[in-house]
């Protein structure tokens, strides 16, 4: 479990880098208790599981639940003395791994609308399940860094092309056949190495991961994007007889589709998206959503990296009812809601690395939106930038002297200026200074 940052570190305004992510079996200590992260298999939860998670959050934690940018779910404020009860409850609903090591490497993000989206090229859920199983059952792979991740994308409307991953699997069409392209992360883009049949895609991704574990790494926490040319060449060789990808393969682009409310594809109602304001919901909201979904027999709830939950919508009446329930429960159901454009970490006092109440600041900013030329905003309690790794149009980074302002960058970038927290009540005036 993490230690409190030293006085020297705090005085310097430096973040504490842990190099790993919490899990259920390896929780992390924060300012409001333990964080227990749940990695739902294939990114989906049944209504019975959701009810149980809400009960765990209320009974053993502080009743708050965070949705993460890795499409996981975190129970906050868990009492350390109640961990055995939490583990027992998670085991009863099939949401705990055999060991902390197996859990820590099972970082697989799958298309949230897999099997629901008629525009997807392939239902990638079997690939994701096979990949998760192999990671959990292959002890040599437990040496992968804790933040090493996979993306498995079926190529539908809500693509994962803008979500960073060490190894990426993407459904494509080549010579009128569906193939799975495999790519690796580099500092500037995804490098597509080859393509394979869907039936062999999980095994091919595992070969890449095994080659990474065997090969040299630049630091103990190295990711694929940190490797030198020689190590990258080893990964390229690991695919063996994979077909080369099409020369025109270029998939790294954000999805422009709306992610909350009614999700329609070719005028067909597919699902509804319910956003968690600033990534957080209450246990009562979570259990209320489970009840509403069960009433309409809507099946599993899908998680996403956009801190939005998805449910299939059988009929227009189901969609209307579930959206109304979501709005009553405090979810975001309108794509025009400014909170959708803001990523914010838990902030102080929940996080011991944070210098400010980021959620209060984010809501102050949301009340002033829209802001000219600003489409995305990141409010971070420190320079780690846990809530968002990719650049945002406007980044506010809390520190000992106030909020650092970064334009079109990340939380780790040098700020263009530092302003007092009180200045955020008139953010347009701050931005007019030319920052």
Short mmCIF file of C-alpha atoms in Angstrom, two decimals:
data_model
loop_
_atom_site.label_atom_id
_atom_site.label_comp_id
_atom_site.label_asym_id
_atom_site.label_seq_id
_atom_site.Cartn_x
_atom_site.Cartn_y
_atom_site.Cartn_z
CA UNK A 1 0.00 0.00 0.00
CA UNK A 2 1.20 3.52 -0.72
CA UNK A 3 2.98 5.64 1.79
CA UNK A 4 2.15 9.27 2.44
CA UNK A 5 4.33 11.57 0.31
CA UNK A 6 7.32 12.94 2.18
CA UNK A 7 7.41 16.51 3.37
CA UNK A 8 10.21 17.25 0.89
CA UNK A 9 8.19 15.86 -1.99
CA UNK A 10 5.12 17.87 -1.00
CA UNK A 11 7.15 21.04 -0.55
CA UNK A 12 8.59 20.68 -4.04
CA UNK A 13 5.15 20.16 -5.55
CA UNK A 14 6.21 16.81 -6.98
CA UNK A 15 3.74 13.95 -7.47
CA UNK A 16 4.30 10.56 -5.92
CA UNK A 17 4.66 8.05 -8.78
CA UNK A 18 3.62 4.57 -7.70
CA UNK A 19 4.06 2.76 -11.03
CA UNK A 20 1.11 0.44 -10.43
CA UNK A 21 -2.65 0.55 -10.28
CA UNK A 22 -4.78 -0.61 -7.36
CA UNK A 23 -6.79 -3.79 -7.57
CA UNK A 24 -9.23 -5.70 -5.44
CA UNK A 25 -6.53 -7.91 -3.92
CA UNK A 26 -3.93 -5.14 -3.85
CA UNK A 27 -5.83 -1.99 -2.83
CA UNK A 28 -4.27 1.44 -2.51
CA UNK A 29 -4.37 3.76 0.48
CA UNK A 30 -5.62 7.27 -0.25
CA UNK A 31 -6.88 10.20 1.77
CA UNK A 32 -10.35 8.73 2.23
CA UNK A 33 -9.40 5.11 2.89
CA UNK A 34 -8.57 2.22 0.59
CA UNK A 35 -9.37 2.16 -3.12
CA UNK A 36 -10.53 -1.26 -4.29
CA UNK A 37 -10.48 -1.47 -8.08
CA UNK A 38 -12.72 -4.02 -9.79
CA UNK A 39 -11.80 -5.18 -13.29
CA UNK A 40 -15.05 -6.62 -14.73
CA UNK A 41 -14.37 -9.48 -17.17
CA UNK A 42 -14.80 -8.26 -20.74
CA UNK A 43 -15.86 -4.86 -19.39
CA UNK A 44 -19.41 -5.88 -18.47
CA UNK A 45 -21.43 -6.28 -15.27
CA UNK A 46 -24.74 -8.04 -14.71
CA UNK A 47 -27.45 -6.39 -12.64
CA UNK A 48 -26.90 -8.82 -9.74
CA UNK A 49 -23.20 -7.91 -9.70
CA UNK A 50 -24.01 -4.20 -9.78
CA UNK A 51 -26.38 -4.49 -6.83
CA UNK A 52 -23.73 -6.37 -4.87
CA UNK A 53 -21.05 -3.78 -5.68
CA UNK A 54 -23.33 -0.99 -4.52
CA UNK A 55 -23.94 -2.85 -1.28
CA UNK A 56 -20.19 -3.35 -0.74
CA UNK A 57 -19.61 0.39 -1.31
CA UNK A 58 -22.29 1.31 1.24
CA UNK A 59 -21.43 -1.31 3.85
CA UNK A 60 -17.64 -1.34 3.76
CA UNK A 61 -16.73 1.98 2.14
CA UNK A 62 -17.85 5.58 1.98
CA UNK A 63 -20.59 4.91 -0.58
CA UNK A 64 -18.72 6.51 -3.50
CA UNK A 65 -17.85 4.70 -6.72
CA UNK A 66 -15.47 5.98 -9.40
CA UNK A 67 -15.39 4.94 -13.05
CA UNK A 68 -11.85 4.95 -14.42
CA UNK A 69 -10.35 5.79 -17.79
CA UNK A 70 -9.36 2.12 -18.07
CA UNK A 71 -13.02 1.06 -18.01
CA UNK A 72 -12.77 -0.23 -14.46
CA UNK A 73 -14.76 0.56 -11.34
CA UNK A 74 -13.34 1.71 -8.00
CA UNK A 75 -14.91 1.44 -4.57
CA UNK A 76 -13.66 4.27 -2.36
CA UNK A 77 -13.09 4.66 1.35
CA UNK A 78 -12.91 0.94 2.09
CA UNK A 79 -12.08 0.15 5.71
CA UNK A 80 -8.89 -1.93 5.83
CA UNK A 81 -10.33 -4.13 8.58
CA UNK A 82 -13.24 -5.06 6.33
CA UNK A 83 -11.17 -6.24 3.39
CA UNK A 84 -11.85 -9.95 4.09
CA UNK A 85 -15.59 -9.23 3.89
CA UNK A 86 -15.08 -7.26 0.67
CA UNK A 87 -13.08 -10.10 -0.88
CA UNK A 88 -15.70 -12.64 0.16
CA UNK A 89 -18.49 -10.57 -1.38
CA UNK A 90 -16.55 -10.04 -4.62
CA UNK A 91 -15.80 -13.76 -4.84
CA UNK A 92 -19.49 -14.59 -4.52
CA UNK A 93 -20.26 -12.56 -7.64
CA UNK A 94 -17.25 -13.70 -9.67
CA UNK A 95 -15.31 -10.44 -9.54
CA UNK A 96 -12.07 -11.47 -7.90
CA UNK A 97 -8.93 -13.08 -9.31
CA UNK A 98 -6.92 -16.02 -8.02
CA UNK A 99 -3.98 -13.83 -7.03
CA UNK A 100 -2.89 -10.17 -6.96
CA UNK A 101 -0.33 -10.87 -9.70
CA UNK A 102 -2.91 -12.38 -12.05
CA UNK A 103 -5.27 -9.49 -11.36
CA UNK A 104 -2.68 -6.78 -11.95
CA UNK A 105 -1.95 -7.81 -15.55
CA UNK A 106 -5.55 -8.35 -16.62
CA UNK A 107 -5.76 -4.90 -18.17
CA UNK A 108 -7.89 -5.49 -21.26
CA UNK A 109 -10.19 -2.78 -22.62
CA UNK A 110 -12.87 -3.96 -25.02
CA UNK A 111 -15.29 -2.03 -27.24
CA UNK A 112 -18.22 -1.08 -24.96
CA UNK A 113 -20.79 -1.75 -27.70
CA UNK A 114 -19.32 -5.07 -28.81
CA UNK A 115 -22.12 -7.28 -30.21
CA UNK A 116 -24.61 -4.39 -29.97
CA UNK A 117 -23.23 -2.14 -32.71
CA UNK A 118 -24.37 -3.20 -36.22
CA UNK A 119 -21.53 -1.19 -37.77
CA UNK A 120 -18.75 -3.10 -36.00
CA UNK A 121 -16.69 -5.39 -38.20
CA UNK A 122 -16.39 -8.21 -35.68
CA UNK A 123 -17.65 -9.12 -32.22
CA UNK A 124 -14.35 -9.03 -30.34
CA UNK A 125 -15.64 -10.26 -26.98
CA UNK A 126 -14.33 -13.83 -27.51
CA UNK A 127 -10.89 -12.40 -28.29
CA UNK A 128 -10.96 -10.26 -25.15
CA UNK A 129 -12.07 -13.20 -23.00
CA UNK A 130 -9.30 -15.43 -24.39
CA UNK A 131 -6.75 -12.69 -23.80
CA UNK A 132 -7.88 -12.14 -20.21
CA UNK A 133 -7.77 -15.88 -19.52
CA UNK A 134 -4.25 -16.22 -20.94
CA UNK A 135 -2.95 -13.27 -18.94
CA UNK A 136 -4.39 -14.61 -15.69
CA UNK A 137 -3.24 -18.19 -16.28
CA UNK A 138 0.32 -17.58 -17.55
CA UNK A 139 2.64 -16.81 -14.60
CA UNK A 140 5.56 -15.51 -16.76
CA UNK A 141 3.24 -12.73 -17.97
CA UNK A 142 2.71 -11.55 -14.40
CA UNK A 143 6.04 -9.77 -14.82
CA UNK A 144 4.34 -7.24 -17.12
CA UNK A 145 4.32 -3.70 -15.70
CA UNK A 146 1.19 -2.87 -13.72
CA UNK A 147 0.09 -0.23 -16.22
CA UNK A 148 0.71 -2.40 -19.31
CA UNK A 149 -2.57 -2.50 -21.23
CA UNK A 150 -4.39 -4.03 -24.19
CA UNK A 151 -7.17 -2.59 -26.33
CA UNK A 152 -9.49 -4.90 -28.29
CA UNK A 153 -11.60 -2.91 -30.74
CA UNK A 154 -14.31 -4.23 -33.04
CA UNK A 155 -14.22 -1.21 -35.30
CA UNK A 156 -17.69 0.15 -34.53
CA UNK A 157 -19.07 3.63 -33.99
CA UNK A 158 -17.61 4.23 -30.52
CA UNK A 159 -14.08 3.26 -31.44
CA UNK A 160 -11.18 2.99 -29.02
CA UNK A 161 -8.72 4.44 -31.50
CA UNK A 162 -7.92 7.39 -29.23
CA UNK A 163 -7.32 5.25 -26.12
CA UNK A 164 -3.64 4.48 -25.61
CA UNK A 165 -2.53 0.87 -25.10
CA UNK A 166 0.73 -1.05 -25.24
CA UNK A 167 -0.78 -3.69 -27.56
CA UNK A 168 -3.76 -2.91 -29.77
CA UNK A 169 -6.04 -5.34 -31.60
CA UNK A 170 -8.38 -3.80 -34.17
CA UNK A 171 -10.88 -5.43 -36.52
CA UNK A 172 -10.32 -4.40 -40.14
CA UNK A 173 -11.43 -5.54 -43.57
CA UNK A 174 -8.72 -6.84 -45.93
CA UNK A 175 -9.52 -8.45 -49.28
CA UNK A 176 -13.17 -8.67 -48.23
CA UNK A 177 -12.26 -10.68 -45.13
CA UNK A 178 -12.33 -9.62 -41.50
CA UNK A 179 -8.88 -9.61 -39.96
CA UNK A 180 -7.45 -8.39 -36.68
CA UNK A 181 -4.66 -5.86 -37.01
CA UNK A 182 -2.08 -5.89 -34.22
CA UNK A 183 -0.17 -2.79 -33.25
CA UNK A 184 2.22 -1.60 -30.58
CA UNK A 185 2.49 1.76 -28.91
CA UNK A 186 5.26 4.20 -29.83
CA UNK A 187 5.83 7.74 -28.53
CA UNK A 188 4.05 9.27 -31.53
CA UNK A 189 1.53 6.71 -32.82
CA UNK A 190 0.48 3.09 -33.06
CA UNK A 191 2.86 1.03 -35.21
CA UNK A 192 0.82 -1.64 -36.98
CA UNK A 193 2.85 -4.84 -37.21
CA UNK A 194 0.57 -7.25 -39.03
CA UNK A 195 -2.84 -8.87 -39.19
CA UNK A 196 -4.15 -12.31 -38.28
CA UNK A 197 -7.41 -14.23 -38.31
CA UNK A 198 -9.75 -13.49 -35.38
CA UNK A 199 -9.34 -17.07 -34.10
CA UNK A 200 -5.61 -16.57 -33.56
CA UNK A 201 -5.63 -12.91 -32.48
CA UNK A 202 -5.45 -13.47 -28.71
CA UNK A 203 -2.54 -15.90 -29.10
CA UNK A 204 -0.70 -13.41 -31.32
CA UNK A 205 -1.13 -10.65 -28.72
CA UNK A 206 0.18 -12.98 -26.04
CA UNK A 207 3.28 -13.68 -28.16
CA UNK A 208 3.94 -9.95 -28.28
CA UNK A 209 3.52 -9.65 -24.51
CA UNK A 210 5.84 -12.63 -23.90
CA UNK A 211 8.46 -11.09 -26.19
CA UNK A 212 8.22 -7.87 -24.19
CA UNK A 213 8.72 -9.73 -20.89
CA UNK A 214 11.74 -11.63 -22.25
CA UNK A 215 13.37 -8.64 -23.87
CA UNK A 216 15.36 -5.75 -22.42
CA UNK A 217 13.51 -2.85 -20.84
CA UNK A 218 14.82 0.65 -20.43
CA UNK A 219 13.53 1.01 -16.84
CA UNK A 220 11.91 -1.36 -14.33
CA UNK A 221 8.52 0.15 -15.22
CA UNK A 222 9.17 0.35 -18.98
CA UNK A 223 6.28 0.28 -21.39
CA UNK A 224 6.47 -0.66 -25.05
CA UNK A 225 6.74 3.02 -25.99
CA UNK A 226 9.96 3.19 -23.90
CA UNK A 227 11.82 0.45 -25.80
CA UNK A 228 14.83 1.05 -28.01
CA UNK A 229 15.05 -0.02 -31.66
CA UNK A 230 16.61 -3.39 -30.88
CA UNK A 231 13.88 -4.32 -28.42
CA UNK A 232 11.18 -3.16 -30.83
CA UNK A 233 12.69 -5.36 -33.53
CA UNK A 234 12.28 -8.35 -31.22
CA UNK A 235 8.58 -7.56 -30.85
CA UNK A 236 8.14 -7.25 -34.60
CA UNK A 237 9.67 -10.70 -35.05
CA UNK A 238 7.35 -12.21 -32.42
CA UNK A 239 4.35 -12.18 -34.77
CA UNK A 240 6.06 -14.71 -37.02
CA UNK A 241 3.94 -15.46 -40.10
CA UNK A 242 1.38 -12.70 -39.61
CA UNK A 243 0.30 -10.99 -42.82
CA UNK A 244 1.57 -7.45 -43.28
CA UNK A 245 -1.09 -4.81 -42.62
CA UNK A 246 -2.57 -2.87 -45.54
CA UNK A 247 -0.33 -0.01 -46.58
CA UNK A 248 -3.13 2.51 -46.01
CA UNK A 249 -3.93 1.31 -42.48
CA UNK A 250 -4.35 4.45 -40.36
CA UNK A 251 -6.79 4.13 -37.50
CA UNK A 252 -5.55 6.52 -34.85
CA UNK A 253 -8.35 9.07 -34.78
CA UNK A 254 -10.88 10.02 -32.09
CA UNK A 255 -14.51 9.02 -32.49
CA UNK A 256 -16.76 11.98 -33.22
CA UNK A 257 -19.93 10.20 -32.11
CA UNK A 258 -21.88 11.38 -29.09
CA UNK A 259 -21.21 9.10 -26.14
CA UNK A 260 -24.13 9.80 -23.83
CA UNK A 261 -27.89 9.66 -24.34
CA UNK A 262 -29.40 7.70 -27.20
CA UNK A 263 -26.81 5.87 -29.30
CA UNK A 264 -28.23 5.44 -32.79
CA UNK A 265 -26.43 3.84 -35.73
CA UNK A 266 -27.95 4.08 -39.20
CA UNK A 267 -31.17 5.31 -37.55
CA UNK A 268 -31.30 2.19 -35.40
CA UNK A 269 -31.47 2.57 -31.63
CA UNK A 270 -28.55 0.54 -30.27
CA UNK A 271 -27.92 1.56 -26.68
CA UNK A 272 -28.12 4.36 -24.17
CA UNK A 273 -25.11 5.97 -22.52
CA UNK A 274 -25.15 7.27 -18.95
CA UNK A 275 -22.21 9.44 -17.96
CA UNK A 276 -20.83 9.62 -14.43
CA UNK A 277 -20.35 13.32 -13.58
CA UNK A 278 -16.60 13.82 -13.23
CA UNK A 279 -16.30 10.04 -13.16
CA UNK A 280 -18.08 9.53 -9.84
CA UNK A 281 -21.46 8.12 -8.78
CA UNK A 282 -22.98 7.08 -5.48
CA UNK A 283 -23.73 3.53 -4.43
CA UNK A 284 -27.42 4.44 -4.42
CA UNK A 285 -27.21 5.64 -8.03
CA UNK A 286 -25.45 2.43 -9.01
CA UNK A 287 -28.06 0.20 -7.39
CA UNK A 288 -30.84 2.36 -8.83
CA UNK A 289 -29.41 1.83 -12.31
CA UNK A 290 -29.34 -1.93 -11.72
CA UNK A 291 -33.00 -1.90 -10.72
CA UNK A 292 -33.99 0.14 -13.76
CA UNK A 293 -32.02 -2.13 -16.11
CA UNK A 294 -33.50 -5.27 -14.52
CA UNK A 295 -37.04 -3.89 -14.84
CA UNK A 296 -36.54 -3.70 -18.61
CA UNK A 297 -34.52 -6.94 -18.91
CA UNK A 298 -31.69 -5.00 -20.52
CA UNK A 299 -28.95 -7.42 -19.52
CA UNK A 300 -25.36 -6.42 -18.80
CA UNK A 301 -24.11 -2.90 -18.23
CA UNK A 302 -20.95 -2.10 -20.22
CA UNK A 303 -18.12 0.07 -18.91
CA UNK A 304 -16.03 2.42 -21.05
CA UNK A 305 -12.89 4.57 -20.81
CA UNK A 306 -15.09 7.67 -21.06
CA UNK A 307 -16.56 7.08 -17.58
CA UNK A 308 -19.87 6.29 -19.23
CA UNK A 309 -22.01 3.20 -18.69
CA UNK A 310 -23.89 1.60 -21.60
CA UNK A 311 -26.96 -0.58 -21.72
CA UNK A 312 -28.67 -2.10 -24.72
CA UNK A 313 -32.00 -0.52 -25.58
CA UNK A 314 -34.58 -2.99 -26.80
CA UNK A 315 -37.26 -0.43 -27.62
CA UNK A 316 -37.77 3.32 -27.67
CA UNK A 317 -39.87 2.98 -24.54
CA UNK A 318 -37.02 1.19 -22.77
CA UNK A 319 -34.61 3.92 -23.79
CA UNK A 320 -36.89 6.74 -22.63
CA UNK A 321 -37.50 5.03 -19.30
CA UNK A 322 -33.84 4.24 -18.63
CA UNK A 323 -32.67 7.72 -19.60
CA UNK A 324 -35.26 9.24 -17.29
CA UNK A 325 -34.13 6.95 -14.49
CA UNK A 326 -30.50 7.84 -15.16
CA UNK A 327 -31.25 11.56 -15.00
CA UNK A 328 -33.09 11.12 -11.68
CA UNK A 329 -30.13 9.18 -10.32
CA UNK A 330 -27.68 11.93 -11.25
CA UNK A 331 -26.13 10.51 -14.41
CA UNK A 332 -25.36 12.74 -17.39
CA UNK A 333 -27.75 11.97 -20.23
CA UNK A 334 -27.26 15.03 -22.46
CA UNK A 335 -24.16 15.30 -24.67
CA UNK A 336 -24.32 19.08 -24.26
CA UNK A 337 -23.75 18.87 -20.51
CA UNK A 338 -20.43 20.69 -19.88
CA UNK A 339 -19.36 18.11 -17.31
CA UNK A 340 -18.89 15.64 -20.18
CA UNK A 341 -16.05 17.80 -21.51
CA UNK A 342 -14.15 17.83 -18.18
CA UNK A 343 -11.86 15.15 -16.76
CA UNK A 344 -11.07 15.58 -13.07
CA UNK A 345 -9.25 13.38 -10.60
CA UNK A 346 -10.61 12.80 -7.05
CA UNK A 347 -8.53 15.70 -5.73
CA UNK A 348 -8.13 16.73 -2.11
CA UNK A 349 -8.92 15.49 0.45
CA UNK A 350 -9.64 12.10 -1.20
CA UNK A 351 -6.16 11.87 -2.74
CA UNK A 352 -3.12 12.53 -0.58
CA UNK A 353 -1.07 13.69 -3.60
CA UNK A 354 -3.57 16.39 -4.55
CA UNK A 355 -3.09 20.06 -3.77
CA UNK A 356 -6.68 21.20 -4.33
CA UNK A 357 -10.32 20.19 -4.44
CA UNK A 358 -10.39 19.46 -8.16
CA UNK A 359 -14.07 18.57 -8.27
CA UNK A 360 -15.09 21.91 -6.83
CA UNK A 361 -12.86 23.63 -9.38
CA UNK A 362 -14.29 21.52 -12.22
CA UNK A 363 -17.86 22.43 -11.32
CA UNK A 364 -16.89 26.11 -11.15
CA UNK A 365 -15.48 25.80 -14.66
CA UNK A 366 -18.50 23.87 -15.97
CA UNK A 367 -20.77 26.71 -14.87
CA UNK A 368 -18.84 29.07 -17.19
CA UNK A 369 -18.86 26.88 -20.29
CA UNK A 370 -18.81 26.99 -23.25
CA UNK A 371 -15.42 28.66 -23.45
CA UNK A 372 -14.18 29.90 -26.85
CA UNK A 373 -11.80 27.42 -28.47
CA UNK A 374 -11.99 24.98 -25.56
CA UNK A 375 -13.48 21.57 -26.28
CA UNK A 376 -11.78 19.43 -23.61
CA UNK A 377 -10.65 20.31 -20.08
CA UNK A 378 -8.54 18.41 -17.56
CA UNK A 379 -8.41 19.44 -13.90
CA UNK A 380 -5.64 17.60 -12.05
CA UNK A 381 -4.73 17.66 -8.37
CA UNK A 382 -1.03 17.18 -9.20
CA UNK A 383 1.29 16.72 -12.16
CA UNK A 384 0.65 12.96 -12.44
CA UNK A 385 -2.53 13.62 -14.41
CA UNK A 386 -4.24 10.38 -13.37
CA UNK A 387 -7.62 11.37 -14.79
CA UNK A 388 -6.38 11.89 -18.35
CA UNK A 389 -3.17 10.87 -20.12
CA UNK A 390 -3.83 12.38 -23.54
CA UNK A 391 -3.64 16.15 -24.18
CA UNK A 392 -6.59 18.44 -23.50
CA UNK A 393 -7.36 21.88 -24.87
CA UNK A 394 -7.09 23.33 -21.38
CA UNK A 395 -5.33 21.74 -18.39
CA UNK A 396 -5.38 23.09 -14.84
CA UNK A 397 -2.81 21.50 -12.55
CA UNK A 398 -2.99 22.17 -8.82
CA UNK A 399 0.23 22.90 -6.98
CA UNK A 400 1.42 24.65 -3.83
CA UNK A 401 1.18 28.08 -5.47
CA UNK A 402 -2.17 27.64 -7.19
CA UNK A 403 -3.33 26.20 -10.52
CA UNK A 404 -0.88 25.87 -13.39
CA UNK A 405 -2.48 26.62 -16.77
CA UNK A 406 -1.48 24.48 -19.76
CA UNK A 407 -2.93 24.91 -23.25
CA UNK A 408 -3.16 21.90 -25.57
CA UNK A 409 -1.03 19.64 -23.41
CA UNK A 410 -0.98 17.28 -20.44
CA UNK A 411 -0.71 17.70 -16.69
CA UNK A 412 3.02 16.93 -16.78
CA UNK A 413 3.79 19.87 -19.10
CA UNK A 414 5.36 23.08 -17.84
CA UNK A 415 2.55 25.57 -17.14
CA UNK A 416 2.21 28.76 -19.15
CA UNK A 417 1.10 30.58 -16.00
CA UNK A 418 0.01 29.95 -12.43
CA UNK A 419 -3.17 31.49 -11.05
CA UNK A 420 -4.78 31.56 -7.64
CA UNK A 421 -7.78 29.24 -7.11
CA UNK A 422 -10.01 32.30 -6.75
CA UNK A 423 -9.21 33.26 -10.36
CA UNK A 424 -11.15 30.24 -11.59
CA UNK A 425 -14.41 32.00 -10.79
CA UNK A 426 -13.74 34.12 -13.90
CA UNK A 427 -11.92 31.73 -16.21
CA UNK A 428 -12.72 33.69 -19.41
CA UNK A 429 -10.79 36.63 -17.95
CA UNK A 430 -7.83 34.34 -17.20
CA UNK A 431 -7.82 33.00 -20.76
CA UNK A 432 -8.09 36.50 -22.26
CA UNK A 433 -4.66 37.33 -20.85
CA UNK A 434 -3.19 35.30 -23.73
CA UNK A 435 -2.36 32.12 -21.88
#
